[in-house]
GROMACS .gro file of C-alpha atoms in nm:
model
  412
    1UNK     CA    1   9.108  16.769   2.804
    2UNK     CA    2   8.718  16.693   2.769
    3UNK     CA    3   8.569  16.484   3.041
    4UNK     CA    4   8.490  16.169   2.787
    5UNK     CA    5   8.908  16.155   2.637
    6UNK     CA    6   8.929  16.144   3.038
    7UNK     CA    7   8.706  15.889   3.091
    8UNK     CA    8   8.837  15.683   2.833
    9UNK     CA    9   9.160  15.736   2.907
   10UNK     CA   10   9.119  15.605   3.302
   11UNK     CA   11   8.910  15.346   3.161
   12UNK     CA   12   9.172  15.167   2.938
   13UNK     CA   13   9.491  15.254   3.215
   14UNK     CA   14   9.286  15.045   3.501
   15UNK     CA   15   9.176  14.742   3.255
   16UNK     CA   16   9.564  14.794   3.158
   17UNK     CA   17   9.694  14.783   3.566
   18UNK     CA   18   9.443  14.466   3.624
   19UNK     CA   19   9.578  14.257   3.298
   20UNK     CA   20   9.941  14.299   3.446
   21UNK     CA   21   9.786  14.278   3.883
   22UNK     CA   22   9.609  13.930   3.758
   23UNK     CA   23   9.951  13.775   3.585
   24UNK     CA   24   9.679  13.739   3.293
   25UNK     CA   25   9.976  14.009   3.082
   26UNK     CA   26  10.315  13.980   3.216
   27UNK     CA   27  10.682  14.190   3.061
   28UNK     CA   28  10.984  14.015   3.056
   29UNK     CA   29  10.937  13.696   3.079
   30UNK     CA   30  10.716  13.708   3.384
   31UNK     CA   31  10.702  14.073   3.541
   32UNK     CA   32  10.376  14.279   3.628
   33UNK     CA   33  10.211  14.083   3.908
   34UNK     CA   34  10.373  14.355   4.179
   35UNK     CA   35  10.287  14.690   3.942
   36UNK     CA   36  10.133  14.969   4.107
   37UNK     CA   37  10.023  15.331   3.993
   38UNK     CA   38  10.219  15.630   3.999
   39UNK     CA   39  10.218  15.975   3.942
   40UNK     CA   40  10.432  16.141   3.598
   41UNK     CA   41  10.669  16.387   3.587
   42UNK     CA   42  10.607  16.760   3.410
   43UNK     CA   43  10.955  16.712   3.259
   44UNK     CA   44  11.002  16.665   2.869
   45UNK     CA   45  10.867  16.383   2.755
   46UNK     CA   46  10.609  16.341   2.983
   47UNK     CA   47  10.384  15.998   2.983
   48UNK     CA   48   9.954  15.989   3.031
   49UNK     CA   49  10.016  15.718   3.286
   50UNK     CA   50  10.298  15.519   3.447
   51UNK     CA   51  10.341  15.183   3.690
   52UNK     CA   52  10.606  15.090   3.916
   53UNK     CA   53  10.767  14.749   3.952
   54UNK     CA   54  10.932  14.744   4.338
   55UNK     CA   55  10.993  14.441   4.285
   56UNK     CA   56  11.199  14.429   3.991
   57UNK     CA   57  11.253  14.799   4.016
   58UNK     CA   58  11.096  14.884   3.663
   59UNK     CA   59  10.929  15.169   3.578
   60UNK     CA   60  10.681  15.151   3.300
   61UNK     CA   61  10.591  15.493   3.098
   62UNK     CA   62  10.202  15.495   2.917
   63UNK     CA   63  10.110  15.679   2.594
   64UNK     CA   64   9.725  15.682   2.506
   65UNK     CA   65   9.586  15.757   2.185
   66UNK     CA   66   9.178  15.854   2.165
   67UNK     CA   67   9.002  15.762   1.879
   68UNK     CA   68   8.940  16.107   1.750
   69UNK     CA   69   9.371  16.099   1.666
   70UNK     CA   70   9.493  16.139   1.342
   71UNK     CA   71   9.679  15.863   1.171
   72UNK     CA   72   9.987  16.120   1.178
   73UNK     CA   73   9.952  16.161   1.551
   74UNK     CA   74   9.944  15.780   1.558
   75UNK     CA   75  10.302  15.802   1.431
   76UNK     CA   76  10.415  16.091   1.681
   77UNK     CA   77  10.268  15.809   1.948
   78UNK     CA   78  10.535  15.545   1.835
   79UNK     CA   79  10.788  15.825   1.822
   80UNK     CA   80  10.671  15.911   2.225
   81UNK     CA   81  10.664  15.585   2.344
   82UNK     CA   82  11.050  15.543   2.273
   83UNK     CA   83  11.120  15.912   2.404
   84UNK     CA   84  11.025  15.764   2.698
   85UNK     CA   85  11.280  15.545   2.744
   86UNK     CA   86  11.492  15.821   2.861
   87UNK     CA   87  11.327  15.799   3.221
   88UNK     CA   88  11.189  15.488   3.243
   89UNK     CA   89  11.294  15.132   3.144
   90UNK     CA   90  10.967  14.969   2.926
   91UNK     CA   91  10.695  15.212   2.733
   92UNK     CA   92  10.340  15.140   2.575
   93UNK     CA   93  10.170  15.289   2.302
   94UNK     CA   94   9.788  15.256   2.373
   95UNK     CA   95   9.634  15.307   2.084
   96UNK     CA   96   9.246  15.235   1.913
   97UNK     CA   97   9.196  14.993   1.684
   98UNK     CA   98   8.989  15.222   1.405
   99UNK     CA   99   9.134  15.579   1.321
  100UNK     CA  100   8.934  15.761   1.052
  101UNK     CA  101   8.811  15.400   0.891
  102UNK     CA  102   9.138  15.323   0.899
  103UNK     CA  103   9.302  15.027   1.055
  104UNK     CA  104   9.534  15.130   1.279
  105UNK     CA  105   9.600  14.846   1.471
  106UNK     CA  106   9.673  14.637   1.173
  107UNK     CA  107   9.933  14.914   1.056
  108UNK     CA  108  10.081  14.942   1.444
  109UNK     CA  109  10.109  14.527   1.493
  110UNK     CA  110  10.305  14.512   1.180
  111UNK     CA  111  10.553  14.771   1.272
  112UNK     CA  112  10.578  14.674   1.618
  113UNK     CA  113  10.615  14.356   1.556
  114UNK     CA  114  10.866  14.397   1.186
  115UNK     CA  115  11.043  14.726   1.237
  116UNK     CA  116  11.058  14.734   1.618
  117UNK     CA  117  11.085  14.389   1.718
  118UNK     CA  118  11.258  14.367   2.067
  119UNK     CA  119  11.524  14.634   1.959
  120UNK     CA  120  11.359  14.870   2.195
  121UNK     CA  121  11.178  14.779   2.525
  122UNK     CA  122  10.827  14.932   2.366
  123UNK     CA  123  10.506  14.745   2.349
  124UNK     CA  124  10.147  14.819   2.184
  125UNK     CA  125   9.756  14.791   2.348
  126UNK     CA  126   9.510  14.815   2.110
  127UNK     CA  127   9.154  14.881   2.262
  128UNK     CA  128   8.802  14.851   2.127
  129UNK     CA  129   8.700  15.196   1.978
  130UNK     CA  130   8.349  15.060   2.173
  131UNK     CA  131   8.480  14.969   2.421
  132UNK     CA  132   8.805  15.024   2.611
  133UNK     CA  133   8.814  14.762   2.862
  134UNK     CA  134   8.819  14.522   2.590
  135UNK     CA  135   9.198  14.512   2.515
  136UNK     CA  136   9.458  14.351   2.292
  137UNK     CA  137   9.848  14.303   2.349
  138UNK     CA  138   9.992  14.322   2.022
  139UNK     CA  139  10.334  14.345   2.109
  140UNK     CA  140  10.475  14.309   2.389
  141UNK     CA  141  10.824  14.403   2.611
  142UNK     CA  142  10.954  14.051   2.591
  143UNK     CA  143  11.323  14.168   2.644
  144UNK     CA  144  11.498  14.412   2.941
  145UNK     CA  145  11.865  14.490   2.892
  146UNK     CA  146  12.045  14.332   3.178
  147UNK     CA  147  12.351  14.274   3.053
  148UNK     CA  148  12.535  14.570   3.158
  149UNK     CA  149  12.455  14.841   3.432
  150UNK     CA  150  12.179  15.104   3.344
  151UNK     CA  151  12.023  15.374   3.507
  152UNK     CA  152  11.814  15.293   3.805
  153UNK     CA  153  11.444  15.463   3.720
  154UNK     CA  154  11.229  15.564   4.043
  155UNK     CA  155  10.847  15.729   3.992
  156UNK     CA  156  10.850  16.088   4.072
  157UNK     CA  157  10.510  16.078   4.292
  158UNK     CA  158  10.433  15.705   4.483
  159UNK     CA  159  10.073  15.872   4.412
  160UNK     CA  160   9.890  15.919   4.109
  161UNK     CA  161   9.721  16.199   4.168
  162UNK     CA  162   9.813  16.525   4.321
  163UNK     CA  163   9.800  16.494   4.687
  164UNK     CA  164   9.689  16.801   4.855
  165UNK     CA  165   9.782  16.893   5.178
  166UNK     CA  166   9.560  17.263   5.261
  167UNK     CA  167   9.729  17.429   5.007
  168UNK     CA  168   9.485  17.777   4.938
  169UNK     CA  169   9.459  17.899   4.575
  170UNK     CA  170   9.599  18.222   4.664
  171UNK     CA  171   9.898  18.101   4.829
  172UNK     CA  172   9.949  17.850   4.537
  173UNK     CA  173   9.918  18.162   4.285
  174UNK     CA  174  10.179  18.356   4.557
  175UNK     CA  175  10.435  18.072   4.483
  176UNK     CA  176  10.394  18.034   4.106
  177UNK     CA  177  10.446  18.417   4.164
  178UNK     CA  178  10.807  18.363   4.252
  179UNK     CA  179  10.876  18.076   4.031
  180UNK     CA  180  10.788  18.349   3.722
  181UNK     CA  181  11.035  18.576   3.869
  182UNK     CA  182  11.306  18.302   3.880
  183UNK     CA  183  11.213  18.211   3.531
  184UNK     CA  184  11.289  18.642   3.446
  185UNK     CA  185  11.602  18.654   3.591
  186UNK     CA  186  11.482  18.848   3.923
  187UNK     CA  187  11.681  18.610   4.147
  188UNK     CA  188  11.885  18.339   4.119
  189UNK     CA  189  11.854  17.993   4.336
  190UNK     CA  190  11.503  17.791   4.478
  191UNK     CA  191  11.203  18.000   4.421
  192UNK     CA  192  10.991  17.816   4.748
  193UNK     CA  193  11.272  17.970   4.967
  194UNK     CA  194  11.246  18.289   4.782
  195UNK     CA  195  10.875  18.313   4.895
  196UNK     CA  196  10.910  18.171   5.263
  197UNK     CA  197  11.192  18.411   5.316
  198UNK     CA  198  11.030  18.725   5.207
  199UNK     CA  199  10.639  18.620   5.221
  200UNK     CA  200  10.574  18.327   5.433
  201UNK     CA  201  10.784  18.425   5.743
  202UNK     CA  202  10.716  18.783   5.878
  203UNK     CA  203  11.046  18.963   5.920
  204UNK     CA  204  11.118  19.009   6.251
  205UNK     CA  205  10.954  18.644   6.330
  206UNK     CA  206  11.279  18.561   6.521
  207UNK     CA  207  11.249  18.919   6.779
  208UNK     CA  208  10.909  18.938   6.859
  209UNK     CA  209  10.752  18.582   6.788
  210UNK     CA  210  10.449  18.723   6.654
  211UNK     CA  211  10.293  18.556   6.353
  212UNK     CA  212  10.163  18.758   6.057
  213UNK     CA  213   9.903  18.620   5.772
  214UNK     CA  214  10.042  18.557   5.419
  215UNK     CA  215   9.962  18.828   5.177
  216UNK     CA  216   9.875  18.743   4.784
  217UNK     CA  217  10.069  18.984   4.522
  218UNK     CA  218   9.793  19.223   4.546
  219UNK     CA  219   9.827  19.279   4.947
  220UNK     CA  220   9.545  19.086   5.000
  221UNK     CA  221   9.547  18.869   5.314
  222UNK     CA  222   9.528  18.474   5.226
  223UNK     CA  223   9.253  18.294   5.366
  224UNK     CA  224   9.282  17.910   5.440
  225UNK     CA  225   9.032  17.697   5.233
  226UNK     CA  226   8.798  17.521   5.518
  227UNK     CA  227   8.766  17.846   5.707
  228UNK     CA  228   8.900  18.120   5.539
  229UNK     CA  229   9.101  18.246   5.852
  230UNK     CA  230   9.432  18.418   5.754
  231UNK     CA  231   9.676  18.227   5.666
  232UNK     CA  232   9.986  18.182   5.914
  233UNK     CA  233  10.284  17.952   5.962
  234UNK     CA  234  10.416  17.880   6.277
  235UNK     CA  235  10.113  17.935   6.489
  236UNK     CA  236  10.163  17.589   6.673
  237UNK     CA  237  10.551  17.547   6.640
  238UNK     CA  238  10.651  17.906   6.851
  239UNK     CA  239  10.381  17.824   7.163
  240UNK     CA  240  10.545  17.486   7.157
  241UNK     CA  241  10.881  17.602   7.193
  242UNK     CA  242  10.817  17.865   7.433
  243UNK     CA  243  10.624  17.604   7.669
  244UNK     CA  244  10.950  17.387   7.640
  245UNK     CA  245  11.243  17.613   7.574
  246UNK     CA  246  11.372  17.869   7.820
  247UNK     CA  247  11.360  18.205   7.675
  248UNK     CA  248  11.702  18.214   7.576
  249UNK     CA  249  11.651  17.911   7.338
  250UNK     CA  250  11.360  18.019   7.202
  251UNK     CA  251  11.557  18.244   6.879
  252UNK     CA  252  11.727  17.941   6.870
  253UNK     CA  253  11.519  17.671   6.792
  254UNK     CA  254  11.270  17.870   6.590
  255UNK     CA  255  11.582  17.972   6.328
  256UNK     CA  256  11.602  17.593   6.325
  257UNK     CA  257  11.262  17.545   6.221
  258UNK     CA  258  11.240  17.770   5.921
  259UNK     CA  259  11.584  17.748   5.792
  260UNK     CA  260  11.567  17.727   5.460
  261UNK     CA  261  11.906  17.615   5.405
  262UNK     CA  262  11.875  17.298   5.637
  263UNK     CA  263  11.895  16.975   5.498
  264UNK     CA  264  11.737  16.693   5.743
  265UNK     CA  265  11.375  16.751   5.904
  266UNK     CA  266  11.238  17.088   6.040
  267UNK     CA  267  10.921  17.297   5.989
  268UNK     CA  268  11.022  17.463   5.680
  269UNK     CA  269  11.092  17.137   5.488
  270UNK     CA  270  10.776  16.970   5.592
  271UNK     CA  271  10.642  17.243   5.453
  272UNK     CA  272  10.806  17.247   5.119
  273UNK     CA  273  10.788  16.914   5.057
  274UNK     CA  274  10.407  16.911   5.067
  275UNK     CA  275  10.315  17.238   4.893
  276UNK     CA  276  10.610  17.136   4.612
  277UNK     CA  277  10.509  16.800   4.545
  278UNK     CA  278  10.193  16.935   4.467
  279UNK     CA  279  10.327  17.184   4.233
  280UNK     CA  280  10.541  16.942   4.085
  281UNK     CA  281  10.215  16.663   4.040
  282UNK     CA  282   9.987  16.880   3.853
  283UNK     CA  283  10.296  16.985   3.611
  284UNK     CA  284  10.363  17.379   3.669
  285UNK     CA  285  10.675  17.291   3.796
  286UNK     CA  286  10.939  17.099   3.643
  287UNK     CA  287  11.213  16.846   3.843
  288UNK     CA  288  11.415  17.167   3.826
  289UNK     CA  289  11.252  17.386   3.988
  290UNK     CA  290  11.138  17.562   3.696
  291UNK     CA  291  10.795  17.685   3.592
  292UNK     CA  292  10.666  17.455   3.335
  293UNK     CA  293  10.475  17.674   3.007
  294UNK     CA  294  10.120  17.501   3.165
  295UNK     CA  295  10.246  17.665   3.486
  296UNK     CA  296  10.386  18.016   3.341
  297UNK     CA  297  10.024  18.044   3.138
  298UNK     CA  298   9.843  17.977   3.442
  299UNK     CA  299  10.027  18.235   3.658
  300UNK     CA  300   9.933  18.481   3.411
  301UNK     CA  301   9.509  18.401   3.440
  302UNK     CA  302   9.595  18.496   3.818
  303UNK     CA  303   9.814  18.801   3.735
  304UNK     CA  304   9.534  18.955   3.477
  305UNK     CA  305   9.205  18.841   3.649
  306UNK     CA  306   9.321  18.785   4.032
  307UNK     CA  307   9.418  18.487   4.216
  308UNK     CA  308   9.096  18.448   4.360
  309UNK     CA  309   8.894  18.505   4.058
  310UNK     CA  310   8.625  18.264   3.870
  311UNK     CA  311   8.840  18.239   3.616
  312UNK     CA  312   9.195  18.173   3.788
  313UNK     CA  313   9.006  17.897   3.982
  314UNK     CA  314   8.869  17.789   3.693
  315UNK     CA  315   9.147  17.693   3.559
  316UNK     CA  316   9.346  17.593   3.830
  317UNK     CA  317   9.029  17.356   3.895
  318UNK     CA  318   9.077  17.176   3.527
  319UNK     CA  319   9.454  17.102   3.585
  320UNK     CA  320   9.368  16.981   3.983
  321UNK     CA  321   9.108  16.729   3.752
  322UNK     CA  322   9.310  16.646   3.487
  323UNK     CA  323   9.680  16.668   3.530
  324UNK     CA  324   9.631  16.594   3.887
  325UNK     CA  325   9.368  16.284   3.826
  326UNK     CA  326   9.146  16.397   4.078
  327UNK     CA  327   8.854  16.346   3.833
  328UNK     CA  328   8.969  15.965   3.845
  329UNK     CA  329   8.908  15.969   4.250
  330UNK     CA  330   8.574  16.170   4.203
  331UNK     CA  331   8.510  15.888   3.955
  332UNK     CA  332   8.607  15.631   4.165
  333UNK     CA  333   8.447  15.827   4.446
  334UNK     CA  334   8.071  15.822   4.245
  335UNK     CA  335   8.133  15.400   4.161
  336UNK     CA  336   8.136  15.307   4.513
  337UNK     CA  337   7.877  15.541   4.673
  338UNK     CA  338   7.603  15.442   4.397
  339UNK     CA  339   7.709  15.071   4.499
  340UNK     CA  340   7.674  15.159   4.838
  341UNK     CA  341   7.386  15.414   4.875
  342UNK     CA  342   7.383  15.387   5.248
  343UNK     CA  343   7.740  15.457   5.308
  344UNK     CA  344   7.836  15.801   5.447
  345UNK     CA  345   8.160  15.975   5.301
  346UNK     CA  346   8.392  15.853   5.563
  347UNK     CA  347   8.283  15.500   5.465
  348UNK     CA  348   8.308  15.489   5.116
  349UNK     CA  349   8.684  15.638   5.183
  350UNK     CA  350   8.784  15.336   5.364
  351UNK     CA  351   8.646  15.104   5.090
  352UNK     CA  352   8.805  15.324   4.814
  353UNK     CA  353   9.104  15.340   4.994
  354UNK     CA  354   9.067  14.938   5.026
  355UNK     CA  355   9.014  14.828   4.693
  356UNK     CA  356   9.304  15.089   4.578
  357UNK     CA  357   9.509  14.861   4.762
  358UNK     CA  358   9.392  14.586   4.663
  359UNK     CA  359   9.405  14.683   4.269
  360UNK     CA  360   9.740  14.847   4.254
  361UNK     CA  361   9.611  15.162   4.248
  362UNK     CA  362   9.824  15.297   4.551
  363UNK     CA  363  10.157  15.107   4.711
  364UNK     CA  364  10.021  14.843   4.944
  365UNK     CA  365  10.064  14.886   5.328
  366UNK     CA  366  10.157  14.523   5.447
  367UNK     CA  367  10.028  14.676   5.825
  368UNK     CA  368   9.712  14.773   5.723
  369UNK     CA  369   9.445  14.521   5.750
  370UNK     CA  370   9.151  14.507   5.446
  371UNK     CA  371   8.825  14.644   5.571
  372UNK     CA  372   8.973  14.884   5.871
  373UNK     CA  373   8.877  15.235   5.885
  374UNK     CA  374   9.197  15.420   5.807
  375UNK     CA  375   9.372  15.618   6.098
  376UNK     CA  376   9.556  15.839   5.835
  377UNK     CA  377   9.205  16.022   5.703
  378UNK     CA  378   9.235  15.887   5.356
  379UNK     CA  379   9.167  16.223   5.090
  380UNK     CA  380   9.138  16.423   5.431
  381UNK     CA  381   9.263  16.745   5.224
  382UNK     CA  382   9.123  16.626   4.893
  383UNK     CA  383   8.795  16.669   5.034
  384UNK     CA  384   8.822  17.019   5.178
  385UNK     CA  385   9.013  17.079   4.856
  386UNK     CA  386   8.696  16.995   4.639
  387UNK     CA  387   8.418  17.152   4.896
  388UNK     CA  388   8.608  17.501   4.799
  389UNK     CA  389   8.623  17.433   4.445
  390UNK     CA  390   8.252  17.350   4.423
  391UNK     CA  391   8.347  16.957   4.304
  392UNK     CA  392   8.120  16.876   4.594
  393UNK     CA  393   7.853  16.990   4.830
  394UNK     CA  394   7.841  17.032   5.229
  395UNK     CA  395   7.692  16.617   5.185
  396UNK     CA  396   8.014  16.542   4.942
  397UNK     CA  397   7.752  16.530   4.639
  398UNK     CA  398   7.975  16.539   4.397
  399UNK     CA  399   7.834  16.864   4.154
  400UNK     CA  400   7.924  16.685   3.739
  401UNK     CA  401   7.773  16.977   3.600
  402UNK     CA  402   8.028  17.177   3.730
  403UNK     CA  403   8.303  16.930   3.666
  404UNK     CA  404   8.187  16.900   3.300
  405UNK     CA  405   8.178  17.305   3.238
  406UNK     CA  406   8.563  17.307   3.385
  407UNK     CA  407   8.658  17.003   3.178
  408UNK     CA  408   8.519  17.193   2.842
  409UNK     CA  409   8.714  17.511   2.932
  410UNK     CA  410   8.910  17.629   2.599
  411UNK     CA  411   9.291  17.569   2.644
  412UNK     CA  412   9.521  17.874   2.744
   0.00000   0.00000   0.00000
């Protein structure tokens, strides 16, 4: 995906999110005022951008269209918008008004507004080819089924973007590693459980209570990102249990912890459940568990080049920008600290976290009060995350050359 379809694309999804925040659009009658952002799921179809209702419980699926689209891939559009319906409950084809010298919104109006009608819940945006912000709603979702009971849609990801909790590019490689070999037919059952069972947690973890770093598929050891130290698991849980436990509890409540069977809270599923929804957010992994094609071609940059080679970070980097929409926080990122020169990183944070808030951007926390410095370190990992990648510099400059050069790598 080039950086300017990005751009665009952002562009036209937040003037989109504001027309529906501001009551100025509304669905159904009068819905949108409580929409937020949310992240998409890798499954088949999958949507450029979707909102949540909470308070109508509505989930709303987004196709965009650039201008450099063909007039048949207009068509496929139409034909996506109402694929979408199968996960969510109103879609949106968001297409340009000029394709080719041709006049595409004309065509679109007339069969959204003939053919269509309010058969289906899908509705059409028409933007400015000049300008994206400047936006039309030439059909809308005037209509819901309620008539009879339907199923319930929930957003896969309350975020929009991929959030990263010190996940190293190694270990990430490691656990696309074992969701290939699911995909083969070299085990059957969850792949993460797979790799903490036979990777993650040394073997004889539960006699001696020595931890071991996390080797890559070469035998390398995995460093973390911020320090590069070997990476271990349970370096904080087993001195914590031995200072509480007696010594005869101590097998015992470490098993606990990294059972992988265990359904509730322990160490193992905190675990999972951040290194998995980030899997699942940038799209190599499906609901399933199953490695997505974006996900088995990446796996196989790693396997050929290494996992900690230009290239495999390289790419990894693009789908972290682009699937993941962290190019839309970098952008977001760049907005507020030239508006605010003076402001150090920390600071412009708290405003972006703020105004994300504010816009609909992120779920709104009714306990947090506009203006305080967030206690929760807002993009904490995000940062580190883009410091290793080279997205920013030891001042959190954010480095656009390189961000252009990864968003103009060829696809795989």
């Amino acid at each position: 995906m080039a950086l300017n379809h990005h751009v665009l694309a952002k562009a036209t999804t937040d003037a989109i999110l504001q027309n529906f925040k501001s009551a100025i659009w509304k669905y159904n009658g009068d819905c949108g005022a409580d929409f937020y952002r949310v992240g998409t799921s890798a499954d088949f179809p999958s949507p450029d951008a979707a909102f949540y209702d909470p308070k109508n419980k509505k989930l709303a699926s987004f196709e965009f269209k650039p201008a450099t689209e063909t007039k048949r891939g207009m068509l496929t559009g139409v034909g996506q918008s109402i694929a979408y319906l199968k996960n969510c409950d109103l879609a949106y084809l968001i297409s340009p008004h000029i394709i080719d010298g041709f006049n595409m919104g004309e065509f679109l109006t007339d069969v959204y507004e003939n053919q269509i009608g309010n058969k289906v819940p899908v509705g059409l945006i028409l933007y400015d080819n000049n300008n994206p912000n400047n936006l039309t709603l030439a059909h809308n979702v005037d209509e819901l089924s309620t008539s009879k009971a339907v199923h319930i849609h929930k957003p896969t990801a309350d975020r929009f973007w991929a959030k990263h909790q010190d996940l190293p590019i190694a270990m990430f490689h490691l656990l696309l590693h074992y969701y290939y070999l699911k995909k083969v037919g070299m085990f059957e059952g969850d792949a993460f459980s797979a790799c903490w069972n036979e990777r993650m947690i040394p073997e004889n973890i539960l006699d001696d209570f020595v931890v071991k770093p996390v080797k890559d598929i070469s035998g390398n050891i995995i460093g973390t990102l911020q320090t590069n130290k070997p990476l271990t698991f349970l370096e904080k849980i087993i001195p914590a249990i031995q200072k509480k436990e007696p010594r005869d509890q101590w097998s015992v409540k470490l098993r606990h912890a990294i059972d992988a069977t265990y359904i509730g809270d322990n160490y193992y599923n905190s675990i999972r459940k951040n290194y998995v929804t980030f899997l699942k957010h940038i799209q190599v992994v499906d609901s399933e568990g199953c490695l997505t094609d974006s996900g088995f071609n990446l796996y196989h940059v790693g396997l050929s080049n290494g996992p900690t080679s230009k290239l495999f970070v390289d790419y990894f980097t693009r789908e972290v920008l682009t699937v993941g929409h962290h190019l839309d926080l970098l952008l977001d990122i760049d907005s507020i600290s030239q508006k605010y020169p003076d402001k150090d990183i920390d600071e412009v944070l708290t405003i972006l976290e703020t105004e994300y808030e504010l816009k609909g951007y992120i779920k709104r926390n009714p306990k947090r009060i506009a203006g305080d410095e967030s206690k929760t370190g807002f993009l904490k990992y995000e940062k580190i995350l883009w410091q290793s990648l080279g997205l920013m510099d030891s001042k959190y400059n954010i480095s656009w050359k390189r961000i252009t050069e990864i968003c103009s790598l060829p696809e795989l």
